[in-house]
Amino acid sequence: MSIFEAILLTVITASTPLVIAALGELVTERSGVLNLGVEGMMIMGAVGAFATAQLTGSAYIGIVGGVVSGALFSLLFAFLTLTLVANQVATGLALTILGLGASGMLGEAFVGAPGVRLLPIEIPVLSAIPYVGTVLFKQDLIFYLSILLVIAVNWFLFKSRTGLKIRAIGDNHASAHALGIDVIRMRYLAVMFGGACAGLAGAQLSLIYTPQWTENMSGGRGWIALALVVFSSWRPWRLLAGGYLFGAVTILQLHAQAFGIGVPSQFLSMLPYAATVVVLIIISHNRRTTLINTPASLGKAFVPDR
Amino acid sequence: MRKLALALAATAALVLSIGSAAEAADKTKVCFVYVGTRTDGGWTQAHENGRLQVEKEFGDKIETPYLESVPEGPDAERAIERMARSGCSLIFTTSFGFMDPTIAVAKKFPKVKFEHATGFKAADNVATYNSRFYEGRYISGIIAGKLSKTGTAGYIASFPIPEVVMGINAFETGAKSVNPNFKMKVIWVNTWFDPGKEADAAKALIDQGVDILTQHTDTTAPMQVAEQRGVKAFGQASDMIKAGPNVQLTAIIDTWGNYYVKRVKALLDGTWKSEQSWDGLKDGILTMAPYTNMPDDVKKMAEETEAKIKSGELHPFTGPINKQDGTPWLKAGEKADDGTLLGMNFYVEGVDDKLPGK
């Protein structure tokens, strides 16, 4: 394997959880709900996936465990913000803190356990293509899922009727309500989809990225995912590209260090975040495109008038 | 599910026990402030093992409450102060970044005694203690120098503080003693604890051709990557053989227990004094995990080096050693003094990296 392929493989591993978690949040935000608890849902997914995989001996059941953990945890957020109309920003932050703490408690019995690694699936014929083959067609299930999810979400949001409804409640929940759309129900589903995706991203962390359970292992990736959603201006394909850009910058700075390039390591570690800021500036420079894409009801509570 | 239920029950019991501990004032309280989790498999676990040894030794005479996952920074001061307020007689703060917070709290609580691990600031009621990790890293270096086919080792480093720089230099010096052209690639991850990032750094180093890995970060993730890729590696702080059964060569194990017992005894006897302790292999505060996954002659050489360091016959930093740019640092036969080591802010020759901030 050439170093080129090796680098691409690590970039993919590093980018996949960002893409999946961000994609879930994208759908949530398109429905008008701002859930800042991605980090918390992700770590709950990581511990849920690891525990289920460890107890059942199957990494695939582990994936299900991760997805379910994330979705259930997001249900708490949905109940607090949609039914009880709690402040979304505060609740989201609380969800992150709660998730980090609760996962540590639940995972205590699994620290140091050997872990079940999710093995790559080799797609016949395609995986034999030089360069591209090993990188794209000899991957684990979650990577394939991440690409399929981007395609599906893009189609769903912009081509399907339900997608149209989701965007409608995200842009103007009062009008959507007047048209007879069940705003609260749709938002519940969108939040739980976001939670399920964050859980899947967490499963990737504890089954593929580093097949082990350690407290705080999400390492702030949920926050990067949140930034990615804005970075992509709420568009799935841009989000995919952005996720890979982030992953690439993270990995390339490590390679730059190992090559002995004389740039301070702190500066290199900062690069992914600096890139976000730069792109945000570029995007928001054009006010019109920003406004077109930002869900107008984002973060606003909806109380139906009965 | 049973494991889960047990974990829940254990956690509940723990919370209750901390609660009740605050009320019992008759027992001497020896407290611990940890930077990571007790079960991190590395740095904090090593301190936790020491705490357990203290509990075993003194039984009912003392109590040993602890706080885990205390972040370095402003929160640390509040956490340490909370411990001091809760009636602790002696508080061990176990991370370099707790140094200033420890000193600050110690000023406010002159009657409480403090011990700070790996720092250099002391006071009448603040002692410091450290381990001569570099002795173990020198042995690791010798093993790497003998075993590496590419003649290049990879080092995953946390923060550019003297303790870490000293470790890199000791490793390179050891490796060079058996392979004069030995090179080292260093990646700074700017964290003590991020399994994902540590694993990425390990992969990057392996992809660039290093065939031996060593780390100065706290998780077992790099060892796990080494095991997957079939590259040899050294454990850090705790024995990491479970994460790398086929690749761990040895590990530098922090064995704080004996020191903790000694200091708690001094506290109970009323003979506790602020000291600046820096022990090593000889005193058993630093131990090496069994030498595994290597040929017998290399193992023998490692054991002999360990014995020589213990007897004082060998000091890892003995000249001639040049600085990275080729200027002389130690003359032939000259030994580095502790002051220089504790403030080390330069690389020795052979390290293929630019020291951050230089």
GROMACS .gro file of C-alpha atoms in nm, chain A:
model
  306
    1MET     CA    1   0.000   0.000   0.000
    2SER     CA    2   0.142   0.336  -0.096
    3ILE     CA    3   0.159   0.620   0.151
    4PHE     CA    4  -0.101   0.800  -0.059
    5GLU     CA    5  -0.353   0.522  -0.002
    6ALA     CA    6  -0.255   0.495   0.362
    7ILE     CA    7  -0.320   0.863   0.420
    8LEU     CA    8  -0.654   0.849   0.237
    9LEU     CA    9  -0.762   0.554   0.451
   10THR     CA   10  -0.691   0.740   0.775
   11VAL     CA   11  -0.861   1.052   0.640
   12ILE     CA   12  -1.174   0.847   0.570
   13THR     CA   13  -1.172   0.696   0.920
   14ALA     CA   14  -1.134   1.040   1.073
   15SER     CA   15  -1.399   1.204   0.853
   16THR     CA   16  -1.677   0.944   0.866
   17PRO     CA   17  -1.801   1.016   1.222
   18LEU     CA   18  -1.800   1.391   1.150
   19VAL     CA   19  -2.006   1.345   0.835
   20ILE     CA   20  -2.263   1.114   0.994
   21ALA     CA   21  -2.315   1.318   1.310
   22ALA     CA   22  -2.335   1.642   1.112
   23LEU     CA   23  -2.582   1.494   0.864
   24GLY     CA   24  -2.819   1.402   1.147
   25GLU     CA   25  -2.791   1.750   1.291
   26LEU     CA   26  -2.853   1.895   0.945
   27VAL     CA   27  -3.194   1.724   0.928
   28THR     CA   28  -3.273   1.834   1.286
   29GLU     CA   29  -3.184   2.193   1.206
   30ARG     CA   30  -3.374   2.185   0.877
   31SER     CA   31  -3.682   2.112   1.089
   32GLY     CA   32  -3.610   2.426   1.290
   33VAL     CA   33  -3.462   2.265   1.601
   34LEU     CA   34  -3.112   2.354   1.722
   35ASN     CA   35  -2.968   2.063   1.919
   36LEU     CA   36  -2.626   2.147   2.061
   37GLY     CA   37  -2.610   1.809   2.235
   38VAL     CA   38  -2.441   1.628   1.947
   39GLU     CA   39  -2.130   1.555   2.154
   40GLY     CA   40  -2.343   1.403   2.430
   41MET     CA   41  -2.549   1.190   2.193
   42MET     CA   42  -2.233   1.077   2.017
   43ILE     CA   43  -2.063   0.959   2.335
   44MET     CA   44  -2.383   0.781   2.444
   45GLY     CA   45  -2.380   0.608   2.105
   46ALA     CA   46  -2.016   0.514   2.156
   47VAL     CA   47  -2.076   0.356   2.494
   48GLY     CA   48  -2.401   0.193   2.381
   49ALA     CA   49  -2.235   0.042   2.075
   50PHE     CA   50  -1.933  -0.079   2.267
   51ALA     CA   51  -2.140  -0.234   2.544
   52THR     CA   52  -2.379  -0.412   2.309
   53ALA     CA   53  -2.095  -0.538   2.091
   54GLN     CA   54  -1.907  -0.660   2.397
   55LEU     CA   55  -2.207  -0.836   2.550
   56THR     CA   56  -2.335  -0.996   2.229
   57GLY     CA   57  -1.997  -1.052   2.064
   58SER     CA   58  -2.122  -0.896   1.742
   59ALA     CA   59  -2.007  -0.560   1.611
   60TYR     CA   60  -2.316  -0.540   1.390
   61ILE     CA   61  -2.552  -0.565   1.685
   62GLY     CA   62  -2.319  -0.309   1.842
   63ILE     CA   63  -2.403  -0.066   1.561
   64VAL     CA   64  -2.772  -0.110   1.637
   65GLY     CA   65  -2.699  -0.053   2.006
   66GLY     CA   66  -2.521   0.272   1.922
   67VAL     CA   67  -2.799   0.399   1.699
   68VAL     CA   68  -3.068   0.315   1.955
   69SER     CA   69  -2.870   0.474   2.241
   70GLY     CA   70  -2.827   0.797   2.046
   71ALA     CA   71  -3.191   0.809   1.940
   72LEU     CA   72  -3.325   0.740   2.290
   73PHE     CA   73  -3.096   1.000   2.440
   74SER     CA   74  -3.216   1.259   2.187
   75LEU     CA   75  -3.574   1.176   2.284
   76LEU     CA   76  -3.497   1.336   2.620
   77PHE     CA   77  -3.398   1.654   2.437
   78ALA     CA   78  -3.711   1.638   2.222
   79PHE     CA   79  -3.936   1.596   2.525
   80LEU     CA   80  -3.776   1.888   2.710
   81THR     CA   81  -3.766   2.133   2.420
   82LEU     CA   82  -4.070   2.035   2.214
   83THR     CA   83  -4.321   1.922   2.476
   84LEU     CA   84  -4.206   2.127   2.774
   85VAL     CA   85  -4.076   2.411   2.550
   86ALA     CA   86  -3.745   2.445   2.736
   87ASN     CA   87  -3.475   2.667   2.587
   88GLN     CA   88  -3.306   2.472   2.307
   89VAL     CA   89  -2.957   2.613   2.350
   90ALA     CA   90  -2.944   2.551   2.725
   91THR     CA   91  -3.100   2.205   2.694
   92GLY     CA   92  -2.856   2.107   2.420
   93LEU     CA   93  -2.556   2.212   2.627
   94ALA     CA   94  -2.697   2.024   2.925
   95LEU     CA   95  -2.741   1.718   2.706
   96THR     CA   96  -2.371   1.722   2.621
   97ILE     CA   97  -2.265   1.746   2.983
   98LEU     CA   98  -2.515   1.480   3.090
   99GLY     CA   99  -2.403   1.250   2.807
  100LEU     CA  100  -2.036   1.279   2.897
  101GLY     CA  101  -2.110   1.201   3.260
  102ALA     CA  102  -2.366   0.928   3.208
  103SER     CA  103  -2.154   0.747   2.948
  104GLY     CA  104  -1.863   0.742   3.190
  105MET     CA  105  -2.082   0.586   3.455
  106LEU     CA  106  -2.242   0.331   3.224
  107GLY     CA  107  -1.912   0.244   3.062
  108GLU     CA  108  -1.712   0.191   3.379
  109ALA     CA  109  -1.748  -0.187   3.361
  110PHE     CA  110  -1.619  -0.189   3.003
  111VAL     CA  111  -1.296   0.004   3.047
  112GLY     CA  112  -1.004  -0.205   2.928
  113ALA     CA  113  -1.232  -0.466   2.770
  114PRO     CA  114  -1.083  -0.606   2.449
  115GLY     CA  115  -1.353  -0.464   2.220
  116VAL     CA  116  -1.508  -0.608   1.908
  117ARG     CA  117  -1.371  -0.462   1.591
  118LEU     CA  118  -1.598  -0.406   1.294
  119LEU     CA  119  -1.418  -0.563   1.000
  120PRO     CA  120  -1.400  -0.414   0.651
  121ILE     CA  121  -1.622  -0.556   0.379
  122GLU     CA  122  -1.443  -0.612   0.052
  123ILE     CA  123  -1.660  -0.549  -0.253
  124PRO     CA  124  -1.557  -0.794  -0.524
  125VAL     CA  125  -1.419  -0.661  -0.855
  126LEU     CA  126  -1.439  -0.296  -0.750
  127SER     CA  127  -1.187  -0.343  -0.471
  128ALA     CA  128  -0.930  -0.460  -0.727
  129ILE     CA  129  -0.915  -0.119  -0.897
  130PRO     CA  130  -0.572   0.028  -0.828
  131TYR     CA  131  -0.560   0.312  -0.572
  132VAL     CA  132  -0.936   0.374  -0.554
  133GLY     CA  133  -1.017   0.010  -0.482
  134THR     CA  134  -0.851  -0.028  -0.143
  135VAL     CA  135  -0.959   0.315  -0.034
  136LEU     CA  136  -1.325   0.313  -0.134
  137PHE     CA  137  -1.431  -0.049  -0.168
  138LYS     CA  138  -1.254  -0.223   0.117
  139GLN     CA  139  -1.423  -0.034   0.396
  140ASP     CA  140  -1.640  -0.106   0.694
  141LEU     CA  141  -2.019  -0.097   0.687
  142ILE     CA  142  -2.045   0.240   0.858
  143PHE     CA  143  -1.845   0.410   0.583
  144TYR     CA  144  -2.078   0.272   0.313
  145LEU     CA  145  -2.374   0.376   0.526
  146SER     CA  146  -2.238   0.729   0.556
  147ILE     CA  147  -2.228   0.772   0.178
  148LEU     CA  148  -2.572   0.616   0.133
  149LEU     CA  149  -2.707   0.843   0.408
  150VAL     CA  150  -2.579   1.155   0.232
  151ILE     CA  151  -2.749   1.046  -0.092
  152ALA     CA  152  -3.070   0.950   0.089
  153VAL     CA  153  -3.092   1.265   0.300
  154ASN     CA  154  -3.027   1.484  -0.003
  155TRP     CA  155  -3.304   1.311  -0.195
  156PHE     CA  156  -3.536   1.309   0.105
  157LEU     CA  157  -3.500   1.678   0.183
  158PHE     CA  158  -3.524   1.813  -0.167
  159LYS     CA  159  -3.725   1.555  -0.362
  160SER     CA  160  -3.971   1.394  -0.124
  161ARG     CA  161  -4.296   1.533   0.008
  162THR     CA  162  -4.205   1.472   0.372
  163GLY     CA  163  -3.874   1.647   0.313
  164LEU     CA  164  -4.061   1.946   0.182
  165LYS     CA  165  -4.274   1.947   0.497
  166ILE     CA  166  -3.964   1.933   0.716
  167ARG     CA  167  -3.812   2.229   0.538
  168ALA     CA  168  -4.143   2.411   0.561
  169ILE     CA  169  -4.167   2.375   0.940
  170GLY     CA  170  -3.804   2.477   0.967
  171ASP     CA  171  -3.869   2.795   0.772
  172ASN     CA  172  -4.204   2.894   0.913
  173HIS     CA  173  -4.362   2.668   1.168
  174ALA     CA  174  -4.675   2.883   1.207
  175SER     CA  175  -4.765   2.863   0.838
  176ALA     CA  176  -4.685   2.495   0.826
  177HIS     CA  177  -4.909   2.442   1.125
  178ALA     CA  178  -5.186   2.638   0.954
  179LEU     CA  179  -5.155   2.407   0.654
  180GLY     CA  180  -5.226   2.115   0.884
  181ILE     CA  181  -4.873   1.976   0.925
  182ASP     CA  182  -4.814   1.825   1.269
  183VAL     CA  183  -4.511   2.040   1.358
  184ILE     CA  184  -4.433   1.882   1.694
  185ARG     CA  185  -4.453   1.526   1.564
  186MET     CA  186  -4.228   1.600   1.266
  187ARG     CA  187  -3.978   1.773   1.490
  188TYR     CA  188  -3.974   1.477   1.729
  189LEU     CA  189  -3.884   1.252   1.437
  190ALA     CA  190  -3.619   1.492   1.306
  191VAL     CA  191  -3.456   1.521   1.647
  192MET     CA  192  -3.453   1.144   1.686
  193PHE     CA  193  -3.305   1.101   1.340
  194GLY     CA  194  -3.031   1.339   1.448
  195GLY     CA  195  -2.979   1.138   1.766
  196ALA     CA  196  -2.966   0.811   1.573
  197CYS     CA  197  -2.702   0.952   1.339
  198ALA     CA  198  -2.495   1.086   1.629
  199GLY     CA  199  -2.525   0.741   1.786
  200LEU     CA  200  -2.403   0.579   1.464
  201ALA     CA  201  -2.110   0.820   1.458
  202GLY     CA  202  -2.035   0.720   1.817
  203ALA     CA  203  -2.049   0.355   1.720
  204GLN     CA  204  -1.787   0.425   1.454
  205LEU     CA  205  -1.563   0.572   1.727
  206SER     CA  206  -1.581   0.275   1.962
  207LEU     CA  207  -1.595  -0.002   1.700
  208ILE     CA  208  -1.364   0.122   1.423
  209TYR     CA  209  -1.171   0.438   1.501
  210THR     CA  210  -1.033   0.307   1.831
  211PRO     CA  211  -1.206  -0.021   1.918
  212GLN     CA  212  -1.212   0.039   2.292
  213TRP     CA  213  -1.412   0.228   2.547
  214THR     CA  214  -1.253   0.518   2.730
  215GLU     CA  215  -1.435   0.804   2.893
  216ASN     CA  216  -1.454   1.126   2.692
  217MET     CA  217  -1.338   0.940   2.383
  218SER     CA  218  -1.549   1.160   2.154
  219GLY     CA  219  -1.283   1.428   2.210
  220GLY     CA  220  -1.491   1.725   2.092
  221ARG     CA  221  -1.589   1.572   1.756
  222GLY     CA  222  -1.954   1.656   1.822
  223TRP     CA  223  -1.866   2.023   1.824
  224ILE     CA  224  -1.684   1.995   1.494
  225ALA     CA  225  -1.995   1.825   1.353
  226LEU     CA  226  -2.205   2.121   1.467
  227ALA     CA  227  -1.969   2.361   1.296
  228LEU     CA  228  -1.985   2.147   0.982
  229VAL     CA  229  -2.360   2.197   0.952
  230VAL     CA  230  -2.318   2.573   0.933
  231PHE     CA  231  -2.008   2.526   0.719
  232SER     CA  232  -2.220   2.334   0.467
  233SER     CA  233  -2.496   2.597   0.475
  234TRP     CA  234  -2.741   2.313   0.546
  235ARG     CA  235  -2.668   2.120   0.223
  236PRO     CA  236  -2.580   1.746   0.240
  237TRP     CA  237  -2.324   1.733  -0.044
  238ARG     CA  238  -2.138   2.036   0.082
  239LEU     CA  239  -2.145   1.876   0.423
  240LEU     CA  240  -1.980   1.562   0.285
  241ALA     CA  241  -1.708   1.770   0.121
  242GLY     CA  242  -1.661   1.976   0.436
  243GLY     CA  243  -1.637   1.665   0.655
  244TYR     CA  244  -1.360   1.528   0.438
  245LEU     CA  245  -1.182   1.861   0.433
  246PHE     CA  246  -1.186   1.865   0.815
  247GLY     CA  247  -1.066   1.506   0.836
  248ALA     CA  248  -0.793   1.573   0.582
  249VAL     CA  249  -0.662   1.879   0.762
  250THR     CA  250  -0.650   1.687   1.092
  251ILE     CA  251  -0.461   1.394   0.943
  252LEU     CA  252  -0.233   1.597   0.719
  253GLN     CA  253  -0.112   1.809   1.009
  254LEU     CA  254   0.000   1.490   1.184
  255HIS     CA  255   0.182   1.378   0.869
  256ALA     CA  256   0.338   1.719   0.829
  257GLN     CA  257   0.479   1.685   1.181
  258ALA     CA  258   0.613   1.337   1.117
  259PHE     CA  259   0.777   1.464   0.797
  260GLY     CA  260   0.952   1.717   1.017
  261ILE     CA  261   0.803   2.023   0.849
  262GLY     CA  262   0.913   2.311   1.067
  263VAL     CA  263   0.576   2.457   1.156
  264PRO     CA  264   0.477   2.482   1.524
  265SER     CA  265   0.257   2.185   1.619
  266GLN     CA  266   0.013   2.408   1.806
  267PHE     CA  267  -0.046   2.599   1.484
  268LEU     CA  268  -0.104   2.275   1.294
  269SER     CA  269  -0.345   2.149   1.560
  270MET     CA  270  -0.536   2.472   1.527
  271LEU     CA  271  -0.575   2.444   1.148
  272PRO     CA  272  -0.907   2.253   1.134
  273TYR     CA  273  -1.070   2.517   1.351
  274ALA     CA  274  -0.907   2.801   1.164
  275ALA     CA  275  -1.039   2.650   0.840
  276THR     CA  276  -1.392   2.656   0.984
  277VAL     CA  277  -1.366   3.021   1.073
  278VAL     CA  278  -1.232   3.112   0.730
  279VAL     CA  279  -1.507   2.923   0.549
  280LEU     CA  280  -1.773   3.071   0.775
  281ILE     CA  281  -1.646   3.416   0.691
  282ILE     CA  282  -1.652   3.340   0.318
  283ILE     CA  283  -2.002   3.192   0.335
  284SER     CA  284  -2.156   3.463   0.546
  285HIS     CA  285  -1.996   3.728   0.327
  286ASN     CA  286  -2.269   3.659   0.078
  287ARG     CA  287  -2.572   3.742   0.288
  288ARG     CA  288  -2.823   3.630   0.032
  289THR     CA  289  -2.706   3.267   0.007
  290THR     CA  290  -2.679   3.248   0.383
  291LEU     CA  291  -3.031   3.368   0.433
  292ILE     CA  292  -3.174   3.140   0.167
  293ASN     CA  293  -3.034   2.833   0.333
  294THR     CA  294  -3.064   2.908   0.703
  295PRO     CA  295  -3.389   2.765   0.839
  296ALA     CA  296  -3.575   3.076   0.947
  297SER     CA  297  -3.737   2.917   1.252
  298LEU     CA  298  -3.409   2.764   1.374
  299GLY     CA  299  -3.398   2.757   1.752
  300LYS     CA  300  -3.744   2.909   1.795
  301ALA     CA  301  -3.992   2.725   2.012
  302PHE     CA  302  -4.328   2.635   1.866
  303VAL     CA  303  -4.640   2.639   2.082
  304PRO     CA  304  -4.948   2.548   1.881
  305ASP     CA  305  -5.249   2.771   1.948
  306ARG     CA  306  -5.531   2.538   2.014
   0.00000   0.00000   0.00000
